[in-house]
Amino acid sequence: MICRGSSVRHKRVKARSQEGREKAAQYASDSVITTKVKAALLAEKGILSTAITVETYKGVVLWSGFVDSADVIERAGTVLAKVGGVKSVKNSLGAK
């Protein structure tokens, strides 16, 4: 005897499994972007990278914090523009 409902349940489980893998892949990708941004800021002289919080969600980088001047914000933006994988930026940096 073949149960038709079994096939439907299998497709749902497979779909949920695929969705879970996609979410995990997106999370990993966002983590890589965040790490690249933090490393790039750390390598840039004159930018106190520990004062900047960086988060990434679906390729969108949100950074926040307070830096010494508007010039530092501009330089940090230049650094961020060079990081691959960034789709857009939500800038909440402020100058002291």
mmCIF file of C-alpha atoms in Angstrom:
data_model
loop_
_atom_site.group_PDB
_atom_site.id
_atom_site.type_symbol
_atom_site.label_atom_id
_atom_site.label_comp_id
_atom_site.label_asym_id
_atom_site.label_seq_id
_atom_site.Cartn_x
_atom_site.Cartn_y
_atom_site.Cartn_z
ATOM 1 C CA MET A 1 0.000 0.000 0.000
ATOM 2 C CA ILE A 2 1.358 3.419 -0.984
ATOM 3 C CA CYS A 3 0.431 6.370 1.173
ATOM 4 C CA ARG A 4 -0.078 9.529 -0.879
ATOM 5 C CA GLY A 5 0.274 11.794 2.155
ATOM 6 C CA SER A 6 3.784 10.497 2.664
ATOM 7 C CA SER A 7 4.939 12.076 -0.603
ATOM 8 C CA VAL A 8 3.479 15.435 0.383
ATOM 9 C CA ARG A 9 5.134 15.281 3.818
ATOM 10 C CA HIS A 10 8.455 14.372 2.203
ATOM 11 C CA LYS A 11 8.240 17.416 -0.089
ATOM 12 C CA ARG A 12 7.489 19.693 2.890
ATOM 13 C CA VAL A 13 10.418 18.329 4.872
ATOM 14 C CA LYS A 14 12.669 18.718 1.839
ATOM 15 C CA ALA A 15 11.481 22.324 1.354
ATOM 16 C CA ARG A 16 12.096 23.141 5.032
ATOM 17 C CA SER A 17 15.507 21.522 4.819
ATOM 18 C CA GLN A 18 16.393 23.623 1.754
ATOM 19 C CA GLU A 19 15.178 26.768 3.523
ATOM 20 C CA GLY A 20 17.334 25.927 6.534
ATOM 21 C CA ARG A 21 20.416 25.458 4.348
ATOM 22 C CA GLU A 22 19.773 28.775 2.611
ATOM 23 C CA LYS A 23 19.456 30.586 5.949
ATOM 24 C CA ALA A 24 22.672 28.990 7.188
ATOM 25 C CA ALA A 25 24.485 29.970 3.997
ATOM 26 C CA GLN A 26 23.220 33.566 4.284
ATOM 27 C CA TYR A 27 24.309 33.737 7.927
ATOM 28 C CA ALA A 28 27.768 32.462 6.993
ATOM 29 C CA SER A 29 28.018 34.966 4.140
ATOM 30 C CA ASP A 30 26.994 37.832 6.441
ATOM 31 C CA SER A 31 29.569 36.730 9.017
ATOM 32 C CA VAL A 32 32.295 36.778 6.369
ATOM 33 C CA ILE A 33 31.308 40.284 5.269
ATOM 34 C CA THR A 34 31.292 41.526 8.872
ATOM 35 C CA THR A 35 34.732 40.016 9.444
ATOM 36 C CA LYS A 36 36.116 41.574 6.255
ATOM 37 C CA VAL A 37 34.767 45.011 7.208
ATOM 38 C CA LYS A 38 36.209 44.804 10.732
ATOM 39 C CA ALA A 39 39.592 43.633 9.399
ATOM 40 C CA ALA A 40 39.687 46.431 6.821
ATOM 41 C CA LEU A 41 38.886 49.037 9.471
ATOM 42 C CA LEU A 42 41.500 47.596 11.817
ATOM 43 C CA ALA A 43 44.155 47.798 9.092
ATOM 44 C CA GLU A 44 43.390 51.468 8.373
ATOM 45 C CA LYS A 45 45.570 53.827 10.403
ATOM 46 C CA GLY A 46 43.776 56.633 12.184
ATOM 47 C CA ILE A 47 40.460 54.805 12.512
ATOM 48 C CA LEU A 48 39.691 53.530 15.996
ATOM 49 C CA SER A 49 37.939 50.387 14.774
ATOM 50 C CA THR A 50 36.999 49.296 18.297
ATOM 51 C CA ALA A 51 34.672 52.314 18.479
ATOM 52 C CA ILE A 52 32.683 51.060 15.471
ATOM 53 C CA THR A 53 30.097 48.301 15.758
ATOM 54 C CA VAL A 54 29.522 46.352 12.533
ATOM 55 C CA GLU A 55 26.572 44.071 11.801
ATOM 56 C CA THR A 56 25.512 42.514 8.493
ATOM 57 C CA TYR A 57 22.143 41.137 7.424
ATOM 58 C CA LYS A 58 21.559 39.830 3.908
ATOM 59 C CA GLY A 59 24.562 41.767 2.625
ATOM 60 C CA VAL A 60 23.443 45.065 4.175
ATOM 61 C CA VAL A 61 26.065 46.448 6.554
ATOM 62 C CA LEU A 62 24.905 48.459 9.553
ATOM 63 C CA TRP A 63 27.622 50.246 11.390
ATOM 64 C CA SER A 64 27.349 52.526 14.343
ATOM 65 C CA GLY A 65 29.445 54.269 16.921
ATOM 66 C CA PHE A 66 31.268 57.517 17.534
ATOM 67 C CA VAL A 67 34.534 58.492 15.865
ATOM 68 C CA ASP A 68 36.800 61.515 16.189
ATOM 69 C CA SER A 69 35.649 63.498 13.152
ATOM 70 C CA ALA A 70 33.588 63.599 9.969
ATOM 71 C CA ASP A 71 36.842 62.945 8.097
ATOM 72 C CA VAL A 72 37.155 59.575 9.841
ATOM 73 C CA ILE A 73 33.582 58.722 8.839
ATOM 74 C CA GLU A 74 34.430 59.530 5.226
ATOM 75 C CA ARG A 75 37.639 57.465 5.341
ATOM 76 C CA ALA A 76 35.780 54.546 6.912
ATOM 77 C CA GLY A 77 33.250 54.757 4.067
ATOM 78 C CA THR A 78 36.074 54.564 1.544
ATOM 79 C CA VAL A 79 37.422 51.474 3.300
ATOM 80 C CA LEU A 80 33.978 49.861 3.331
ATOM 81 C CA ALA A 81 33.488 50.509 -0.394
ATOM 82 C CA LYS A 82 36.426 48.195 -1.099
ATOM 83 C CA VAL A 83 34.920 45.226 0.778
ATOM 84 C CA GLY A 84 33.337 42.636 -1.485
ATOM 85 C CA GLY A 85 29.826 41.323 -0.884
ATOM 86 C CA VAL A 86 28.398 44.526 0.588
ATOM 87 C CA LYS A 87 25.035 45.297 -1.052
ATOM 88 C CA SER A 88 24.351 48.536 0.825
ATOM 89 C CA VAL A 89 25.259 50.401 4.004
ATOM 90 C CA LYS A 90 23.188 51.858 6.801
ATOM 91 C CA ASN A 91 25.501 54.403 8.353
ATOM 92 C CA SER A 92 24.849 55.372 11.945
ATOM 93 C CA LEU A 93 28.338 56.673 12.657
ATOM 94 C CA GLY A 94 28.618 59.975 14.444
ATOM 95 C CA ALA A 95 31.480 62.385 15.054
ATOM 96 C CA LYS A 96 32.397 63.349 18.629
#
